[in-house]
XYZ file of C-alpha atoms in Angstrom:
115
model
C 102.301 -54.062 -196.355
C 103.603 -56.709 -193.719
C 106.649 -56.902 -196.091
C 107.421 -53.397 -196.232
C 106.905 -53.054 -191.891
C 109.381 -55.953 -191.926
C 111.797 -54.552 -193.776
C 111.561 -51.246 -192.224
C 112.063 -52.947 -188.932
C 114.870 -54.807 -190.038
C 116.303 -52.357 -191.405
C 116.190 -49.786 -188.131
C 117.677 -52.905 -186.154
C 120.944 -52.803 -188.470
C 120.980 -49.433 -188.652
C 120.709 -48.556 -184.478
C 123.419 -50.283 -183.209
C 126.352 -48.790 -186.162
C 124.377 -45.325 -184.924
C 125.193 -45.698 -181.047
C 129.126 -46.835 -182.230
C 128.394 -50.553 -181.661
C 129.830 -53.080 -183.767
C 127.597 -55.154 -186.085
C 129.672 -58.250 -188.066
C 128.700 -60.198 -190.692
C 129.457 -63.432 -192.249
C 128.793 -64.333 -195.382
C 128.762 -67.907 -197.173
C 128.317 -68.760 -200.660
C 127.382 -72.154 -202.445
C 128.556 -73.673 -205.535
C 127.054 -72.502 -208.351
C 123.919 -75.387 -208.989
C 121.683 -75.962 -211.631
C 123.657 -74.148 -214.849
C 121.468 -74.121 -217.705
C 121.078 -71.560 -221.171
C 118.857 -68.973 -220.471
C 117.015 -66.119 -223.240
C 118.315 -62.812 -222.618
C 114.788 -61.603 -223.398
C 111.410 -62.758 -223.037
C 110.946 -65.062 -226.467
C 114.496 -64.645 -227.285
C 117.116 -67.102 -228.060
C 119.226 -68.923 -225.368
C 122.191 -67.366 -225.190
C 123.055 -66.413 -221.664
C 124.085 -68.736 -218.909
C 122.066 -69.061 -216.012
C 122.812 -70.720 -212.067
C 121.200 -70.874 -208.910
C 123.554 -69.835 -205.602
C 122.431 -70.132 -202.202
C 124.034 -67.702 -200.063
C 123.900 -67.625 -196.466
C 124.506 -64.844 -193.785
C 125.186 -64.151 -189.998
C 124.916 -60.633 -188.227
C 125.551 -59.992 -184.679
C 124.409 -57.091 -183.421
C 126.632 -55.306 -180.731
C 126.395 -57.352 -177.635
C 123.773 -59.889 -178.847
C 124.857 -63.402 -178.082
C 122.791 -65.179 -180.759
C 123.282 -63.912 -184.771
C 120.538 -63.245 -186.961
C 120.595 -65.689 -189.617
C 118.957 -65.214 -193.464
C 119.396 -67.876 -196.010
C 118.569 -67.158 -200.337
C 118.846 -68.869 -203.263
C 119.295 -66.529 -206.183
C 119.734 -67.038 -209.764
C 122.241 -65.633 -211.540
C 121.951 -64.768 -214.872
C 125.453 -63.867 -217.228
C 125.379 -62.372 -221.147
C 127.546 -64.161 -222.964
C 127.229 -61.558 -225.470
C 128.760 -59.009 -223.148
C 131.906 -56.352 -224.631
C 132.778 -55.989 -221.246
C 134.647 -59.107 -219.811
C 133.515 -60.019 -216.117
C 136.059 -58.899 -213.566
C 139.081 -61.997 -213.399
C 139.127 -63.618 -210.285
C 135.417 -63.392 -209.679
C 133.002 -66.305 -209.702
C 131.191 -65.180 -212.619
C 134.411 -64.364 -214.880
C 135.069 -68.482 -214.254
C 131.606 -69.658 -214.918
C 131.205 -67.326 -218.315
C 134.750 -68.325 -219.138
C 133.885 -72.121 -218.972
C 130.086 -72.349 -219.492
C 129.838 -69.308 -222.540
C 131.634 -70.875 -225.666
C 129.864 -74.138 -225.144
C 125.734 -72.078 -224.039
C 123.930 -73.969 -227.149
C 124.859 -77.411 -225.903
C 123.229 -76.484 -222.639
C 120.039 -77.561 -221.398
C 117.480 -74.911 -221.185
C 113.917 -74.438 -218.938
C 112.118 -76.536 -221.995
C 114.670 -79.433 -222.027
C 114.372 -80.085 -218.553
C 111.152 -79.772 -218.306
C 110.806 -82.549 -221.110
Protein backbone atom coordinates (compact mmCIF):
# COMPACT_ATOMS: atom_id res chain seq x y z
CA UNK A 1 0.00 0.00 0.00
CA UNK A 2 2.97 2.48 0.83
CA UNK A 3 4.25 1.40 -2.65
CA UNK A 4 1.28 2.11 -4.54
CA UNK A 5 0.81 5.95 -2.47
CA UNK A 6 4.42 6.38 -3.63
CA UNK A 7 3.99 5.79 -6.90
CA UNK A 8 0.85 7.64 -7.18
CA UNK A 9 2.65 10.58 -5.72
CA UNK A 10 5.40 10.31 -7.93
CA UNK A 11 3.64 9.97 -10.52
CA UNK A 12 1.24 13.33 -9.98
CA UNK A 13 4.71 15.20 -9.41
CA UNK A 14 5.80 14.30 -13.16
CA UNK A 15 2.68 14.68 -14.39
CA UNK A 16 1.81 18.54 -12.78
CA UNK A 17 4.43 20.43 -14.00
CA UNK A 18 4.10 19.04 -18.19
CA UNK A 19 0.16 19.99 -17.17
CA UNK A 20 0.84 23.79 -16.18
CA UNK A 21 3.34 23.98 -19.63
CA UNK A 22 6.53 23.64 -17.53
CA UNK A 23 9.39 21.85 -18.75
CA UNK A 24 10.47 18.58 -17.08
CA UNK A 25 14.09 17.04 -18.61
CA UNK A 26 15.52 13.97 -18.18
CA UNK A 27 18.79 12.32 -18.37
CA UNK A 28 19.35 9.06 -18.75
CA UNK A 29 22.64 6.85 -18.25
CA UNK A 30 23.23 3.36 -18.98
CA UNK A 31 26.02 0.85 -17.76
CA UNK A 32 27.84 -1.79 -19.49
CA UNK A 33 26.17 -4.74 -19.73
CA UNK A 34 27.68 -6.93 -16.35
CA UNK A 35 27.37 -10.27 -15.31
CA UNK A 36 26.38 -12.20 -18.89
CA UNK A 37 25.52 -15.62 -18.18
CA UNK A 38 22.96 -18.54 -20.09
CA UNK A 39 19.74 -18.31 -18.79
CA UNK A 40 16.38 -21.08 -19.28
CA UNK A 41 13.80 -19.52 -21.25
CA UNK A 42 11.36 -21.34 -18.96
CA UNK A 43 11.19 -22.44 -15.55
CA UNK A 44 13.12 -26.11 -15.76
CA UNK A 45 14.04 -25.49 -19.25
CA UNK A 46 17.29 -25.61 -20.97
CA UNK A 47 19.78 -22.65 -21.08
CA UNK A 48 19.44 -21.15 -24.06
CA UNK A 49 18.90 -17.45 -23.70
CA UNK A 50 21.47 -14.91 -22.70
CA UNK A 51 21.05 -13.06 -19.71
CA UNK A 52 22.91 -9.43 -18.20
CA UNK A 53 22.49 -7.15 -15.51
CA UNK A 54 22.42 -3.09 -16.54
CA UNK A 55 22.32 -0.44 -14.12
CA UNK A 56 20.67 2.49 -15.44
CA UNK A 57 20.59 5.75 -13.91
CA UNK A 58 18.25 8.86 -14.29
CA UNK A 59 17.90 12.69 -13.58
CA UNK A 60 14.55 14.77 -13.82
CA UNK A 61 14.22 18.35 -13.15
CA UNK A 62 11.12 19.54 -12.65
CA UNK A 63 10.31 23.10 -14.06
CA UNK A 64 12.15 25.53 -11.93
CA UNK A 65 13.52 23.05 -9.33
CA UNK A 66 17.20 23.61 -8.77
CA UNK A 67 18.06 20.11 -7.49
CA UNK A 68 17.02 16.82 -9.94
CA UNK A 69 15.37 13.90 -8.70
CA UNK A 70 17.63 11.11 -9.00
CA UNK A 71 16.55 7.05 -9.30
CA UNK A 72 19.16 4.47 -9.81
CA UNK A 73 18.14 0.31 -11.08
CA UNK A 74 19.81 -2.54 -11.91
CA UNK A 75 17.77 -4.68 -14.25
CA UNK A 76 18.37 -7.88 -15.89
CA UNK A 77 17.98 -8.36 -19.21
CA UNK A 78 17.03 -11.38 -20.59
CA UNK A 79 17.47 -12.11 -24.82
CA UNK A 80 16.01 -15.49 -26.83
CA UNK A 81 18.46 -16.63 -28.81
CA UNK A 82 15.90 -18.64 -30.41
CA UNK A 83 14.12 -15.55 -31.64
CA UNK A 84 12.80 -15.33 -35.81
CA UNK A 85 12.82 -11.85 -35.32
CA UNK A 86 16.42 -10.33 -35.29
CA UNK A 87 16.89 -7.51 -32.54
CA UNK A 88 16.81 -4.06 -34.06
CA UNK A 89 20.81 -3.27 -35.53
CA UNK A 90 22.36 -0.66 -33.78
CA UNK A 91 20.79 -1.44 -30.45
CA UNK A 92 22.60 -2.81 -27.42
CA UNK A 93 20.86 -5.97 -27.43
CA UNK A 94 21.27 -6.73 -31.35
CA UNK A 95 25.34 -6.55 -30.28
CA UNK A 96 25.15 -8.63 -27.20
CA UNK A 97 22.80 -11.52 -29.00
CA UNK A 98 25.03 -11.12 -32.02
CA UNK A 99 28.24 -11.88 -29.94
CA UNK A 100 27.04 -13.80 -26.84
CA UNK A 101 24.09 -16.21 -28.87
CA UNK A 102 26.18 -18.65 -31.12
CA UNK A 103 28.57 -19.34 -28.31
CA UNK A 104 25.14 -19.53 -25.04
CA UNK A 105 26.19 -23.34 -24.11
CA UNK A 106 29.75 -22.39 -23.25
CA UNK A 107 28.32 -19.86 -20.87
CA UNK A 108 28.15 -20.07 -17.29
CA UNK A 109 24.74 -20.40 -15.91
CA UNK A 110 23.01 -19.59 -12.13
CA UNK A 111 24.26 -23.38 -11.12
CA UNK A 112 27.90 -22.92 -12.34
CA UNK A 113 28.43 -19.95 -10.47
CA UNK A 114 26.95 -20.86 -7.73
CA UNK A 115 29.37 -24.00 -7.63
Amino acid sequence: MKRAFVLAAAAVAFAAPAAMGQSVNVEINRGDASNIRSCPSEVGGSFDDVCYNRVTSSLFWLGPLPTPVSRTRERVTQLNCDRRVEYKDGTDRAAIAAEFCPKVSQLPNIVSMAR
